[in-house]
PDB file of C-alpha atoms in Angstrom:
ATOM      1  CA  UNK A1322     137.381   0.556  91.224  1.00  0.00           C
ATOM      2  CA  UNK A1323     133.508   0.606  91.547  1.00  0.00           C
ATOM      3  CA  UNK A1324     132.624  -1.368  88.172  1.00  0.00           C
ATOM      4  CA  UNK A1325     128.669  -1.140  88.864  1.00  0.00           C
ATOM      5  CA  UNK A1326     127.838   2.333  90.084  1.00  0.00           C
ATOM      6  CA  UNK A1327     124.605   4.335  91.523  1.00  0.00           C
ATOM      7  CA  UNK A1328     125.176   7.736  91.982  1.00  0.00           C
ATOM      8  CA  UNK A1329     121.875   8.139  93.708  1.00  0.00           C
ATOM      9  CA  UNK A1330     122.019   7.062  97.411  1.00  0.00           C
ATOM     10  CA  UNK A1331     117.910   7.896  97.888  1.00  0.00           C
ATOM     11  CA  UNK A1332     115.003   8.654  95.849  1.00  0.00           C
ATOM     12  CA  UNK A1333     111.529   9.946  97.067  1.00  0.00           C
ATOM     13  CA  UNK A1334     108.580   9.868  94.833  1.00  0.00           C
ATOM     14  CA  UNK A1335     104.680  10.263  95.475  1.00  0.00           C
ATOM     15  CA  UNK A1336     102.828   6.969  94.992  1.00  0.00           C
ATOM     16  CA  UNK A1337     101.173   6.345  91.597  1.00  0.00           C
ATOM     17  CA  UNK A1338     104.046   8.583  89.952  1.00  0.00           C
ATOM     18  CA  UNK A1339     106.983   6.942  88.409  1.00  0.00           C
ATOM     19  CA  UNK A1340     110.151   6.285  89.861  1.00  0.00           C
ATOM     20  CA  UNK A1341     113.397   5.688  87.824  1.00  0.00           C
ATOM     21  CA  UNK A1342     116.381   4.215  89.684  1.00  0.00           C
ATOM     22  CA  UNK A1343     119.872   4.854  87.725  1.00  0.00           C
ATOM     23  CA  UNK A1344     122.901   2.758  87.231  1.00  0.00           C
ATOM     24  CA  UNK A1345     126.208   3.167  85.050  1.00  0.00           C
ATOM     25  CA  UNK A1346     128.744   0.310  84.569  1.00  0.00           C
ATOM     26  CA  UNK A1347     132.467   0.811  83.170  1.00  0.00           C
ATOM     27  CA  UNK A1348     132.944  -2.703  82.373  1.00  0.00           C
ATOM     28  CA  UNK A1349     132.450  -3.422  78.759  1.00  0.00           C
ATOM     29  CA  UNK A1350     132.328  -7.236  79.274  1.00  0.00           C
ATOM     30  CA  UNK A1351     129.458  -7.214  81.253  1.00  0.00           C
ATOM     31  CA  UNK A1352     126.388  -8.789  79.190  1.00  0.00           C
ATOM     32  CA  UNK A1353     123.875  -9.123  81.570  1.00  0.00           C
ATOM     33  CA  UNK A1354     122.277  -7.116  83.888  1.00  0.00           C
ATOM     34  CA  UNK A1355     119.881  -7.522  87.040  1.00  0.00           C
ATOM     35  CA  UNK A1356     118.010  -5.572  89.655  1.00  0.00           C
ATOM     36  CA  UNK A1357     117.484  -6.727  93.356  1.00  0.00           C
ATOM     37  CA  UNK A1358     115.258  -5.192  95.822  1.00  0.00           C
ATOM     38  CA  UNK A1359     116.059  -5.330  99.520  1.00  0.00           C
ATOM     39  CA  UNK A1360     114.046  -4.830 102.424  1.00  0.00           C
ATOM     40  CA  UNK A1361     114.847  -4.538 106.184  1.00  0.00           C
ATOM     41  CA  UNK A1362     116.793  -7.532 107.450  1.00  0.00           C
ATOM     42  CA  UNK A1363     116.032  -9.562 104.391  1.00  0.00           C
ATOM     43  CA  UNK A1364     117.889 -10.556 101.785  1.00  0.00           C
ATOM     44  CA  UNK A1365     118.182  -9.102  98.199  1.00  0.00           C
ATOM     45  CA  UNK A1366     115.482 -10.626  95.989  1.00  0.00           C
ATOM     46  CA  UNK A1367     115.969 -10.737  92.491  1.00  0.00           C
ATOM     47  CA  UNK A1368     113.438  -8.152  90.533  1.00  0.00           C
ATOM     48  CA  UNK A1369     114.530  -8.089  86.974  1.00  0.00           C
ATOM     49  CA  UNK A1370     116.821  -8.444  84.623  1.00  0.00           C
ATOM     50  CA  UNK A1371     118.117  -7.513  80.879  1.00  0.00           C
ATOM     51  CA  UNK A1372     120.493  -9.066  78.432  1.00  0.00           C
ATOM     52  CA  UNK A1373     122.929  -7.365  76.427  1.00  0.00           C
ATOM     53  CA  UNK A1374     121.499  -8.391  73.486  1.00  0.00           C
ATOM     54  CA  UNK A1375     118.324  -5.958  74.267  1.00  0.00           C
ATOM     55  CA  UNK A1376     117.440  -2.621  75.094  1.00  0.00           C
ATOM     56  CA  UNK A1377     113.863  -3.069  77.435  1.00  0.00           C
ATOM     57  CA  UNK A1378     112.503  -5.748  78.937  1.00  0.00           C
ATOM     58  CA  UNK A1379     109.212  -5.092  81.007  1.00  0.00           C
ATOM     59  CA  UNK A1380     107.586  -7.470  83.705  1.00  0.00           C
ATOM     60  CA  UNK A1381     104.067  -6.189  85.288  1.00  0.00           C
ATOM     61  CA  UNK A1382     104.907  -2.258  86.442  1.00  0.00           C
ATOM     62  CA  UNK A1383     108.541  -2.881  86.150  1.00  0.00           C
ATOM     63  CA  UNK A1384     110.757  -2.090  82.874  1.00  0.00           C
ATOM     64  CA  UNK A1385     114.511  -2.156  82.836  1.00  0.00           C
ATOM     65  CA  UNK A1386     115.875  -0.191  80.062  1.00  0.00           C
ATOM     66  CA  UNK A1387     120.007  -1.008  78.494  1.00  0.00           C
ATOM     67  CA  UNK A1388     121.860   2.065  76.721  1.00  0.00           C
ATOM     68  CA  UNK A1389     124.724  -0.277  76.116  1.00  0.00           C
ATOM     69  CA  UNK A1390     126.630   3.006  74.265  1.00  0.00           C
ATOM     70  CA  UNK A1391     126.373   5.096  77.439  1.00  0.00           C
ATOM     71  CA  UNK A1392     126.772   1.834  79.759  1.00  0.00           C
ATOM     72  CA  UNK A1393     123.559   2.908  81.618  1.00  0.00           C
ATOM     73  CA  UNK A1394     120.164   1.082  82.434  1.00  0.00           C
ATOM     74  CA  UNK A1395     117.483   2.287  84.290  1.00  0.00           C
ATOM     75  CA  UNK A1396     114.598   0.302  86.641  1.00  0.00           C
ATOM     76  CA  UNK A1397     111.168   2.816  86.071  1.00  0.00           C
ATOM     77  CA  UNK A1398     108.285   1.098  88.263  1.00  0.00           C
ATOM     78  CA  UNK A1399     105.407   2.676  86.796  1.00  0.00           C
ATOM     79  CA  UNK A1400     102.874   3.288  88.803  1.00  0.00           C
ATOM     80  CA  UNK A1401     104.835   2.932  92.417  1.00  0.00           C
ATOM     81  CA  UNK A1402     103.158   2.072  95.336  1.00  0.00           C
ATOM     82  CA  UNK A1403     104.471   2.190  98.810  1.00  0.00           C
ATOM     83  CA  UNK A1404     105.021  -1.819  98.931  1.00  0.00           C
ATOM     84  CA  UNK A1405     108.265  -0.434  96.444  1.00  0.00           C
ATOM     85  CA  UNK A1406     109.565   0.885  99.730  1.00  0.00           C
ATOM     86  CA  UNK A1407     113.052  -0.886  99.963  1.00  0.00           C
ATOM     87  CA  UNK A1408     117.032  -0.785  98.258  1.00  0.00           C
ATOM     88  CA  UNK A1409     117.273  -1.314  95.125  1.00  0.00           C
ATOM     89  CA  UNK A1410     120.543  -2.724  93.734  1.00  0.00           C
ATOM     90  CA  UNK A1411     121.587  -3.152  90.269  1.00  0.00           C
ATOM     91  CA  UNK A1412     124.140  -5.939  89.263  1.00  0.00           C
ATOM     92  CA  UNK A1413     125.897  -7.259  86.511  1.00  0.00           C
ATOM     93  CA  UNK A1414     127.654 -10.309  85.177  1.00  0.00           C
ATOM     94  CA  UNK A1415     129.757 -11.690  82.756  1.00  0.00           C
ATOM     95  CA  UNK A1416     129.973 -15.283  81.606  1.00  0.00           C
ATOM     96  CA  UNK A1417     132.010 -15.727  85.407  1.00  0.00           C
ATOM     97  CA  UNK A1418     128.992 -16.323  86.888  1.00  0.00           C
ATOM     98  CA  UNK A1419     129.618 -13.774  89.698  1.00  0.00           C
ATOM     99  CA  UNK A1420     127.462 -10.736  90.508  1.00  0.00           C
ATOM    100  CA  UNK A1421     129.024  -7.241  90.714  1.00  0.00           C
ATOM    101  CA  UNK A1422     126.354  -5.260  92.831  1.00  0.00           C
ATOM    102  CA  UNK A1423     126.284  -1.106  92.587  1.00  0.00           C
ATOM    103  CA  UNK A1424     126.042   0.613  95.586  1.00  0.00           C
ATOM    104  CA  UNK A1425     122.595   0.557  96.155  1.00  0.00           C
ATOM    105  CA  UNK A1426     119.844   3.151  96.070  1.00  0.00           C
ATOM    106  CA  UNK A1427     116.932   3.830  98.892  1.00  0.00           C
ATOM    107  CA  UNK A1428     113.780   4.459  97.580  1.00  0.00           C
ATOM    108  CA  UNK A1429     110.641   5.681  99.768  1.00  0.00           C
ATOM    109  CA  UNK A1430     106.836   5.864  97.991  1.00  0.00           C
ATOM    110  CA  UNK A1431     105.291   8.466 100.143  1.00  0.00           C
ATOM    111  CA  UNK A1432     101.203   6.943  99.982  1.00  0.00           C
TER     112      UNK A1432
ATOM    113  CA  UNK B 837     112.067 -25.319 101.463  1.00  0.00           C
ATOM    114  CA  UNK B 838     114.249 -23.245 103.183  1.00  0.00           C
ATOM    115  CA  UNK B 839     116.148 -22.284 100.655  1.00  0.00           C
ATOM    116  CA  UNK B 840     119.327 -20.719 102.296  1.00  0.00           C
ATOM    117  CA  UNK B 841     119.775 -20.318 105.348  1.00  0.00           C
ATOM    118  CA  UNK B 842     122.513 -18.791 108.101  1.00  0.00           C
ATOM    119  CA  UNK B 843     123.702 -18.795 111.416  1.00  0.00           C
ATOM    120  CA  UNK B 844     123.984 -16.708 113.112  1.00  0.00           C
ATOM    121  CA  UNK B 845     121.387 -14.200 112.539  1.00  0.00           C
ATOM    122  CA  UNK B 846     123.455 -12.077 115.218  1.00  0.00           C
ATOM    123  CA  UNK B 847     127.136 -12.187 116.656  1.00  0.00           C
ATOM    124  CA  UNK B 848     128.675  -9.458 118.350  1.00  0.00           C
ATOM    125  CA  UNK B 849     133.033 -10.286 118.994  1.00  0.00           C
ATOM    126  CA  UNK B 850     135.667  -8.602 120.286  1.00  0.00           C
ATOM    127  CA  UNK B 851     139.005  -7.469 118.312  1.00  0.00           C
ATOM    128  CA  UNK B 852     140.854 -10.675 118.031  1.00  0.00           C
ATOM    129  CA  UNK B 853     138.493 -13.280 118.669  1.00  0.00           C
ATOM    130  CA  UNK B 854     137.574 -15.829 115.238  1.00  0.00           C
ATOM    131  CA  UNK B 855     134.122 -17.012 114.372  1.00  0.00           C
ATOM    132  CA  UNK B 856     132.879 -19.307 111.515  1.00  0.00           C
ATOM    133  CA  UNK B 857     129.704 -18.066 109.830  1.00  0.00           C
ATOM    134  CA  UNK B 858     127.851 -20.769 108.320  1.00  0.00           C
ATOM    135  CA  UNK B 859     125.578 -20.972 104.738  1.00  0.00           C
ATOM    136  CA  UNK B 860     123.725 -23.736 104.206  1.00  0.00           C
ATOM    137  CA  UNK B 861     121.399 -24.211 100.690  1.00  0.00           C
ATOM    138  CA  UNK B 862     118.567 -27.219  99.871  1.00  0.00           C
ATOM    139  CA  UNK B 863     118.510 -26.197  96.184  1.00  0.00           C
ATOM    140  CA  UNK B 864     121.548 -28.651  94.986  1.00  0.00           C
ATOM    141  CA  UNK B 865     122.931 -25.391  93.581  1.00  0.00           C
ATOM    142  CA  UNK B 866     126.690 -25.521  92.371  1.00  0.00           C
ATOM    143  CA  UNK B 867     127.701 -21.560  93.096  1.00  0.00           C
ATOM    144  CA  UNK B 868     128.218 -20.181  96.392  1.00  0.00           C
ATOM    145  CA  UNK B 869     129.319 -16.743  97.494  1.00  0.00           C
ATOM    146  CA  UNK B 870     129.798 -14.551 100.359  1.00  0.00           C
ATOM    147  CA  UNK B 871     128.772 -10.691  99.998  1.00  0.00           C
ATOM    148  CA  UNK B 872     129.303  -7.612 102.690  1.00  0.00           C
ATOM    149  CA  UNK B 873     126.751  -5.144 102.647  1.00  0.00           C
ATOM    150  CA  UNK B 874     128.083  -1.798 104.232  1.00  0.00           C
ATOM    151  CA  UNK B 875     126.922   1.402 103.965  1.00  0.00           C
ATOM    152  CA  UNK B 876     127.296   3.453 100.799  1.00  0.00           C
ATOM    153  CA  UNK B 877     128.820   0.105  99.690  1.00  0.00           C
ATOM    154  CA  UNK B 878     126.691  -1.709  98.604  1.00  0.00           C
ATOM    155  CA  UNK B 879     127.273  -5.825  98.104  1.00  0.00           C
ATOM    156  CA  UNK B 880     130.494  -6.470  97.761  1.00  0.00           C
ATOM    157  CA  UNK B 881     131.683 -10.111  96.992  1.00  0.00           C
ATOM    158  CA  UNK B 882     134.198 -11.666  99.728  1.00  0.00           C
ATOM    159  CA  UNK B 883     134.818 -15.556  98.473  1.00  0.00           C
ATOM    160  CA  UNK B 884     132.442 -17.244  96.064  1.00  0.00           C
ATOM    161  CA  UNK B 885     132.289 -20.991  95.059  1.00  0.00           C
ATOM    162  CA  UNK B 886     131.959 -22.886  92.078  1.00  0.00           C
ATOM    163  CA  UNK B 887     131.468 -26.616  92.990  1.00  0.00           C
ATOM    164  CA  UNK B 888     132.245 -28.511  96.129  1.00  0.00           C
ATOM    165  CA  UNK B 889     136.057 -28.339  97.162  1.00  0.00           C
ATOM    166  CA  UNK B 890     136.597 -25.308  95.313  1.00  0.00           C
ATOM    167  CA  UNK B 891     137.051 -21.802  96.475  1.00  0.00           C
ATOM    168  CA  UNK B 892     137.998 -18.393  94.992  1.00  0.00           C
ATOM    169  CA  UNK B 893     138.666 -14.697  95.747  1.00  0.00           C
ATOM    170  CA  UNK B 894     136.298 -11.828  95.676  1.00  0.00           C
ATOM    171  CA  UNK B 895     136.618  -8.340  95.454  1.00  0.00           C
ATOM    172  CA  UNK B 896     137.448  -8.124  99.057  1.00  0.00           C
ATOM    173  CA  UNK B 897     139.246 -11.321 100.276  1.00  0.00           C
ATOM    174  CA  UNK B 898     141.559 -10.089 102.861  1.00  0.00           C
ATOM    175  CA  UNK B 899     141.224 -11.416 106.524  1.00  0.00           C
ATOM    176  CA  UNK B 900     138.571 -13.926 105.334  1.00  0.00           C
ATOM    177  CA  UNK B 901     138.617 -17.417 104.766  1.00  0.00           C
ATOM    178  CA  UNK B 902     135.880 -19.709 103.019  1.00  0.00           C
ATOM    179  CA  UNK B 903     135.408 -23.696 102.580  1.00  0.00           C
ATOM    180  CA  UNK B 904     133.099 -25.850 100.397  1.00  0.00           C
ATOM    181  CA  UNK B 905     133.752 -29.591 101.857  1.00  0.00           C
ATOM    182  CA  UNK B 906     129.861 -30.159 101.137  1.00  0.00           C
ATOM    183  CA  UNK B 907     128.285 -29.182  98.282  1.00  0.00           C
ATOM    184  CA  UNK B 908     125.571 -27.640 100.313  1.00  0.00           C
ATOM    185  CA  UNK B 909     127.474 -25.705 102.839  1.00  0.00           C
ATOM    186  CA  UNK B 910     129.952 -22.232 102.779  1.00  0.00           C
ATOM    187  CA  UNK B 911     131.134 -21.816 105.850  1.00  0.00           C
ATOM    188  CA  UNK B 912     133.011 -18.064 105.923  1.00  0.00           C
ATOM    189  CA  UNK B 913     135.738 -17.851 108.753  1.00  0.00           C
ATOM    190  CA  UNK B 914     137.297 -14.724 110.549  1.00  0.00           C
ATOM    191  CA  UNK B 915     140.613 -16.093 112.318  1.00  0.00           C
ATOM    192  CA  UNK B 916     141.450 -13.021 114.016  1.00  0.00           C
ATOM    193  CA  UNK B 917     138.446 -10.295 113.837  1.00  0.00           C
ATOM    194  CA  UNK B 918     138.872  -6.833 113.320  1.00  0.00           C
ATOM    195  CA  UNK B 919     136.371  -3.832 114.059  1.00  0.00           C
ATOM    196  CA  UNK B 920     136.542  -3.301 109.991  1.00  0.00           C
ATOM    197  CA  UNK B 921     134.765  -6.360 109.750  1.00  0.00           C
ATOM    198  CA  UNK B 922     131.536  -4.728 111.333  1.00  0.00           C
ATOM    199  CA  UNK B 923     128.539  -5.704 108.663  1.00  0.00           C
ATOM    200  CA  UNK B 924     125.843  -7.387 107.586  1.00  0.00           C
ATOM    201  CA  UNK B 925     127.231 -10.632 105.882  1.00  0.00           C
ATOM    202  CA  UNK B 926     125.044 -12.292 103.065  1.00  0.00           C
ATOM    203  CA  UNK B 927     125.335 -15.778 101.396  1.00  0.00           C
ATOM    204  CA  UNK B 928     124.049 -16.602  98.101  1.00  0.00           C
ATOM    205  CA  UNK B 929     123.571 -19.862  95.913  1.00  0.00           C
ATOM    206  CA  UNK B 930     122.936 -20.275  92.216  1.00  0.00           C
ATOM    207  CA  UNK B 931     122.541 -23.307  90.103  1.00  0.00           C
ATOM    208  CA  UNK B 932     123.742 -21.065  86.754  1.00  0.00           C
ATOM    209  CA  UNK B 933     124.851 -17.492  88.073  1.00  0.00           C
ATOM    210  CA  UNK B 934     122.967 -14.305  86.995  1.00  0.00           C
ATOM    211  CA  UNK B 935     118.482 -14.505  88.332  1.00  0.00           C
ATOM    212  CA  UNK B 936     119.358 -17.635  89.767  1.00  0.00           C
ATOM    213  CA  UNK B 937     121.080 -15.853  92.785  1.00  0.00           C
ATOM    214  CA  UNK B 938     119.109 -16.578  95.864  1.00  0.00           C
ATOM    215  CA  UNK B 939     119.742 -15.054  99.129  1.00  0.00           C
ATOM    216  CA  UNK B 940     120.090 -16.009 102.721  1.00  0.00           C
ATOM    217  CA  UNK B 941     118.608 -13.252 105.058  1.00  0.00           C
ATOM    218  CA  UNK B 942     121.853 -12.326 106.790  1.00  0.00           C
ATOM    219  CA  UNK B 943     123.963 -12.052 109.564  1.00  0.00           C
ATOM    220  CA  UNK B 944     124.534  -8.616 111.549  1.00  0.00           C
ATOM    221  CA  UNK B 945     128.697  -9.012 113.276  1.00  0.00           C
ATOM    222  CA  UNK B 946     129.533  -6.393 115.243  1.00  0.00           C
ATOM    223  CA  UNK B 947     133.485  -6.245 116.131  1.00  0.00           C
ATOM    224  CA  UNK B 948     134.125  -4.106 119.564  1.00  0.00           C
TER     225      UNK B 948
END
């Protein structure tokens, strides 16, 4: 049972447009929520992250918007540039301390 | 600061054979956890750790096994290795859980 889920395996977007990467969760419990971005042979590094408690946070050209009603949130990196080029991974956590990752989704700025 | 680091970066083993993967972290974290990255997959949490001496099942436990006799190492063991176990094997620390995750850079095991 995939808990943390994104649907989208790849995403390709022109650099200096916006790219929105998608995640859904089924687990109510979860109250916060992260995104990691991978590169080749690296590990995960942690991007940015959103309580429960609110609905955006926003960090440079990175916001992470919570629909906690539809269990969604969203990573738009406005403008993207091809540095972006990596996996993304969403995540979330209760108060277990352990990260439930999603499924990860490949994203390609095209300069 | 080397944050975390493993070895091997690289291990190829035949059906059968066992092989300890090692995690070590400088960061005096208390949590430690072993992911599998696999394609379509994602991470998926093996064993994770929440002080020395302690150990406790992941999402996918089976034909793994994990100890924490230092508070800075989490070694990950495969006693009899299967081709299923082909991935890319991550270790993380955390002092608190949640953005405090950091990552070691991997380790590719190929099972023939």
């Amino acid at each position: 049972d995939q808990q943390v889920k994104q649907n989208s395996p790849s995403l390709s977007v022109q650099e200096g447009r916006i790219s929105i990467l998608n995640c859904d969760y089924t687990n109510s419990m979860f109250d916060y929520f992260l995104w990691y971005k991978k590169y080749p042979a690296e590990g995960p590094t942690f991007l940015i992250s959103i309580s429960s408690i609110k609905d955006k946070n926003e960090d440079g050209r990175f916001t992470v918007f919570l629909n906690k009603s539809a269990k969604h949130l969203s990573l738009h990196i406005v403008p993207s540039q091809p540095g972006d080029s990596a996996v993304y991974f969403c995540a979330a956590t209760s108060n277990t301390g352990k990260l439930i990752f999603g499924q990860g989704t490949t994203l390609q700025v095209k300069p | 600061n080397a944050g975390v680091t493993q070895t091997p970066k690289f291990r190829v083993l035949k059906t059968g054979q066992s092989m300890t993967l090692l995690c070590a972290q400088d960061m005096n974290h208390e949590y430690m956890y072993w992911y599998r990255q696999d394609p379509g997959m994602g991470l998926r949490l093996i064993h994770y750790s929440v002080g020395e001496g302690t150990t406790a099942k992941g999402e996918v436990p089976d034909g793994y096994n994990v100890s924490r006799l230092k508070k800075q190492n989490f070694l990950l063991g495969l006693e009899s290795a299967a081709p299923s176990q082909t991935s890319v094997y991550f270790c993380a620390s955390s002092g608190t859980g949640g953005d405090g995750y950091t990552f070691g850079s991997g380790t590719r095991l190929t099972v023939v």
